[in-house]
mmCIF file of C-alpha atoms and ligand atoms in Angstrom:
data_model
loop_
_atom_site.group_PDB
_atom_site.id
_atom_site.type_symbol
_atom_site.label_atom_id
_atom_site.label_comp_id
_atom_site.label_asym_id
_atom_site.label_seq_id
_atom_site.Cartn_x
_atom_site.Cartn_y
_atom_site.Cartn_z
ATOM 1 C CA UNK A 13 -143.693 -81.624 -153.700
ATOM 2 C CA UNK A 14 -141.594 -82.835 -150.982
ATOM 3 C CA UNK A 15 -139.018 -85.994 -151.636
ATOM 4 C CA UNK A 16 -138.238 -88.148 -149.016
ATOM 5 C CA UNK A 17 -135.936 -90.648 -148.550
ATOM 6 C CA UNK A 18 -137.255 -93.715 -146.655
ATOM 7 C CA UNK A 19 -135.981 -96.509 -145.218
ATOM 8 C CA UNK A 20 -137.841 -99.845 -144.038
ATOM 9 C CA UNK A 21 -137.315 -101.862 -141.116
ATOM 10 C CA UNK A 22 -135.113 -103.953 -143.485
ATOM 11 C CA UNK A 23 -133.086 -101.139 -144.175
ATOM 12 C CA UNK A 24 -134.265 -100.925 -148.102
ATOM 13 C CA UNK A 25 -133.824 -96.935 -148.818
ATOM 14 C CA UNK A 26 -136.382 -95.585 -151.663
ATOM 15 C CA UNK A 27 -137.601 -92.187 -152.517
ATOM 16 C CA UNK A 28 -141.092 -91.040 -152.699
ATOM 17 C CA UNK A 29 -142.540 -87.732 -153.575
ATOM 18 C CA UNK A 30 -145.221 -85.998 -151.125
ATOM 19 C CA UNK A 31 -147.095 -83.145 -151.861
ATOM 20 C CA UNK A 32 -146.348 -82.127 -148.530
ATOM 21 C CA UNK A 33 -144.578 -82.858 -145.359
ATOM 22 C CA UNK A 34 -148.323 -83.752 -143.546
ATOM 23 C CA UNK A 35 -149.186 -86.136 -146.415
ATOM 24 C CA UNK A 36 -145.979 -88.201 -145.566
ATOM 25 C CA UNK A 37 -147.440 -88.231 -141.834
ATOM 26 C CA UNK A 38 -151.092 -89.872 -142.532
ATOM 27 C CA UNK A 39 -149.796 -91.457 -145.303
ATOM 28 C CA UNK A 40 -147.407 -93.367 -143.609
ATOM 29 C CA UNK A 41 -150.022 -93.390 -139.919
ATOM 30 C CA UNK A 42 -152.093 -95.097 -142.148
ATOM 31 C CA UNK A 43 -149.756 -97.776 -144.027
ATOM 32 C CA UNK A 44 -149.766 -96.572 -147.143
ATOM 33 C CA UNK A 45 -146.594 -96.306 -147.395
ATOM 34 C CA UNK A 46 -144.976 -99.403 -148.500
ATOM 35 C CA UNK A 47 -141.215 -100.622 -149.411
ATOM 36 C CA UNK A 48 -140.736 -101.053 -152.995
ATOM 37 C CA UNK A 49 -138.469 -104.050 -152.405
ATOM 38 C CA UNK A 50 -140.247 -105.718 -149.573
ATOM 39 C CA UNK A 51 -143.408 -104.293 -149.409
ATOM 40 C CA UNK A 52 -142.654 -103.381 -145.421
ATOM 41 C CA UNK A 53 -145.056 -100.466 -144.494
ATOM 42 C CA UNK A 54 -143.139 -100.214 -141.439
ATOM 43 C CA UNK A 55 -141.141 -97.355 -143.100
ATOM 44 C CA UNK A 56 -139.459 -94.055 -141.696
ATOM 45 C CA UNK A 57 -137.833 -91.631 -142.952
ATOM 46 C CA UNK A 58 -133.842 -92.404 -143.128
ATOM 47 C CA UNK A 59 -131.359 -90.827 -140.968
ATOM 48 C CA UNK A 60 -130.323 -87.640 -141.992
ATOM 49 C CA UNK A 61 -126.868 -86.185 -141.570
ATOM 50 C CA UNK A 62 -126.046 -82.411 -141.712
ATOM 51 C CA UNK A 63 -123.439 -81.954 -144.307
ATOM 52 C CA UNK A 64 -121.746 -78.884 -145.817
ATOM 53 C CA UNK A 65 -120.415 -78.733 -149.080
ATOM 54 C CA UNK A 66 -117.687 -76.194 -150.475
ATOM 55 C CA UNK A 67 -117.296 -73.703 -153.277
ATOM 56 C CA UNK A 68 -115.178 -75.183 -155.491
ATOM 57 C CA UNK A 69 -112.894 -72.348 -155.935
ATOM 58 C CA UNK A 70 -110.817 -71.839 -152.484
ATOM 59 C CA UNK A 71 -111.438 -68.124 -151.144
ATOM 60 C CA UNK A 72 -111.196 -66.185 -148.036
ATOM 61 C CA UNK A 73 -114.617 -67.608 -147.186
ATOM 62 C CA UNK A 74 -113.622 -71.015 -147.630
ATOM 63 C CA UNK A 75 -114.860 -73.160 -144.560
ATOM 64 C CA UNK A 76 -112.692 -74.708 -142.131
ATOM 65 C CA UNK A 77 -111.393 -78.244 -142.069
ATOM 66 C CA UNK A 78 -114.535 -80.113 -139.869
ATOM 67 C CA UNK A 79 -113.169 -81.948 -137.116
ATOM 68 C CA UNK A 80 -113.170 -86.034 -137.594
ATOM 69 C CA UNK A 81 -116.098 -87.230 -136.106
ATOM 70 C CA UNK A 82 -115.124 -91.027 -136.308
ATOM 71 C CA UNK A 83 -113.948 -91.498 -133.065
ATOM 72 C CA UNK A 84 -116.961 -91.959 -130.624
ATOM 73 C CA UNK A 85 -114.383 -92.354 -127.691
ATOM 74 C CA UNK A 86 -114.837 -91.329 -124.487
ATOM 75 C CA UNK A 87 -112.683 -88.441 -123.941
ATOM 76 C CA UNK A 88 -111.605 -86.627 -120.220
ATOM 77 C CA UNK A 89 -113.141 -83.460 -120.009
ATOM 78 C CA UNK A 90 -111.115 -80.742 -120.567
ATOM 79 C CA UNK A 91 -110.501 -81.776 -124.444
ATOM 80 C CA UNK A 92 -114.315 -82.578 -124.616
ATOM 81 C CA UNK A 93 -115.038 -79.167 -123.405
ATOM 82 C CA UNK A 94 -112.637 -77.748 -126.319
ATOM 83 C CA UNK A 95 -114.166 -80.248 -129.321
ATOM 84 C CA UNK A 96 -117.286 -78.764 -127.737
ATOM 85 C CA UNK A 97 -115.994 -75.070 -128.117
ATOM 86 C CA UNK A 98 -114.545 -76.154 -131.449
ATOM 87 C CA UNK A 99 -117.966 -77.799 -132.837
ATOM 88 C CA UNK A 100 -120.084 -75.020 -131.756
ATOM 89 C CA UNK A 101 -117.612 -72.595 -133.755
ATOM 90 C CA UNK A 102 -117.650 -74.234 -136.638
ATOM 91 C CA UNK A 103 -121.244 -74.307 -136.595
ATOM 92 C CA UNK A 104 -121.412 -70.301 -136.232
ATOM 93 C CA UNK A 105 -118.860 -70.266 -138.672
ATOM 94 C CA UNK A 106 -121.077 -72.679 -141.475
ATOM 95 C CA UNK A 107 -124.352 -70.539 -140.495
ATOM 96 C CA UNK A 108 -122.455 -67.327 -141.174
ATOM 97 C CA UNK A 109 -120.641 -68.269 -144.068
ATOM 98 C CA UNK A 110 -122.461 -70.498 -146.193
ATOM 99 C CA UNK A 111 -126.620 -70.650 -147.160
ATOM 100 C CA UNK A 112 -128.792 -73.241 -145.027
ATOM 101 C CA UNK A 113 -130.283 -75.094 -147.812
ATOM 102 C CA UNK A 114 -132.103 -77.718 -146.000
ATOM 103 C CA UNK A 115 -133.510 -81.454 -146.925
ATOM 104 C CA UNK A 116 -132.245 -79.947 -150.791
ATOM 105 C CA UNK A 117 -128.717 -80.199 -149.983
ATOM 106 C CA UNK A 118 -127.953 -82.860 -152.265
ATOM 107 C CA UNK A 119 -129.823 -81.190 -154.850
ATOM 108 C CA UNK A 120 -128.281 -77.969 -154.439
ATOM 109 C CA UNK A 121 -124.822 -79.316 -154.039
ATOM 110 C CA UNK A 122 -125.079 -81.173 -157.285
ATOM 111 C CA UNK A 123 -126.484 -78.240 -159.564
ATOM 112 C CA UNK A 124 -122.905 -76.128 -157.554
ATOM 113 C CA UNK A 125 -120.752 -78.665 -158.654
ATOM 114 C CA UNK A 126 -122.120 -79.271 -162.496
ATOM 115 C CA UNK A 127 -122.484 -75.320 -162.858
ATOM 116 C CA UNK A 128 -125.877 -75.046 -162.852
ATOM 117 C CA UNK A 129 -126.279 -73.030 -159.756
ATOM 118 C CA UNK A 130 -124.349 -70.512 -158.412
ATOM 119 C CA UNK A 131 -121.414 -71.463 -156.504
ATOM 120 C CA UNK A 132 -121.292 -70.578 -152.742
ATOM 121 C CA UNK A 133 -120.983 -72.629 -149.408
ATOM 122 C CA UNK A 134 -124.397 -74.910 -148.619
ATOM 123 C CA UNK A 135 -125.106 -76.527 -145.412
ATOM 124 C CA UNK A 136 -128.157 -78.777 -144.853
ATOM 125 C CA UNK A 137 -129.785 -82.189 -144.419
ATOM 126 C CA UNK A 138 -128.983 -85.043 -146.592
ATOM 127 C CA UNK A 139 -129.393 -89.195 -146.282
ATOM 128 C CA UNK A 140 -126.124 -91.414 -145.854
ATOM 129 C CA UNK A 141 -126.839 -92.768 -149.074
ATOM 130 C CA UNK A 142 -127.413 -89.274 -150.969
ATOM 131 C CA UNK A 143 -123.989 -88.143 -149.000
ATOM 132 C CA UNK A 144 -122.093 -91.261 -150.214
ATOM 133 C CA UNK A 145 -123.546 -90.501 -153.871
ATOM 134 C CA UNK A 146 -122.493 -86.806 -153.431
ATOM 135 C CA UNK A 147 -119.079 -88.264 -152.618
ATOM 136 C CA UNK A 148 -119.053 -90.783 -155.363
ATOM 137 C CA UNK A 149 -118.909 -88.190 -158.009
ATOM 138 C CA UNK A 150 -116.201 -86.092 -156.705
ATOM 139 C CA UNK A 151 -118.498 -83.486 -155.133
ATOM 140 C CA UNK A 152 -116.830 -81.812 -152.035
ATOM 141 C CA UNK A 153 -119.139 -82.568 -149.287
ATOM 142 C CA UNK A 154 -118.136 -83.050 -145.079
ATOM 143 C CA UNK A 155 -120.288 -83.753 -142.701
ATOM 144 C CA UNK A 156 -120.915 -81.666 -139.865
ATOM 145 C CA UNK A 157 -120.599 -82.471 -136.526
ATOM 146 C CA UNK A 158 -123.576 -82.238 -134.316
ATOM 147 C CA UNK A 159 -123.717 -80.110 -131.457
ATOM 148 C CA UNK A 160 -123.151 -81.533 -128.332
ATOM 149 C CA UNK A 161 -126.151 -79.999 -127.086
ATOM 150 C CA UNK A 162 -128.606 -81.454 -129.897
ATOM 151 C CA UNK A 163 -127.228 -85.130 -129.127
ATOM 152 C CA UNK A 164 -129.495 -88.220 -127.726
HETATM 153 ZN ZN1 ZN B 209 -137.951 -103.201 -147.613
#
């Protein structure tokens, strides 16, 4: 089982459970998916933001500080070419350092911080709403930059 979290074009976010990641597809192709507050079956699945989340113990390993990412500026290009530089290092860094967990990041950075996994450095997928949640109960999450590369 897959869980997604949707979003409809009046920006309601639910969850729903899939067997699999082709069953969303038709289901959805074929309108069966349907808001729970609106009824909307004009639903996709809601933006997703790579995060990483941190032991909770600090250690050699610990990840850098990630770069603010607030400031959608236009910037000259010699200090774009270094946040470039800079981004694309700290994504070697994450990707060496910490275990790509996927869409189950929220999941998995949840059972970290109550204990119930083993703690280590995750980096994956989660929704602005799961992130916010994450955030909400003290869990150490950041989101990652994307690469320049992967943007539009
Ligand atoms: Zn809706």
């Amino acid at each position: 089982m897959i869980r997604y979290t949707l979003a409809c074009d009046a920006r309601h976010d639910f969850e729903c459970w899939f067997p699999s990641s082709d069953s969303y597809d038709s289901q959805s192709e074929r309108g069966l998916v349907a808001c729970p507050s609106c009824g909307s079956t004009r639903v996709s699945k809601a933006v997703m933001a790579p995060m990483v989340a941190r032991k909770d113990r600090p250690s050699a390993e610990a990840l850098p500080p990630v770069p603010a990412t607030e400031a959608p500026v236009r910037m000259i290009a010699e200090p774009e070419r270094k946040l470039r530089e800079m981004i694309k290092a700290l994504h070697a860094h994450v990707a060496a350092h910490s275990e790509h967990v996927g869409d189950r990041f929220a999941e998995e950075a949840r059972k970290i911080h109550y204990g119930e996994a083993e703690g280590r450095s995750i980096h994956g997928q989660a929704s602005l709403d799961e992130a916010r949640a994450l955030i909400e109960e003290g869990i150490d999450v950041a989101p990652l930059p994307p690469l320049p590369d992967e943007r539009n």
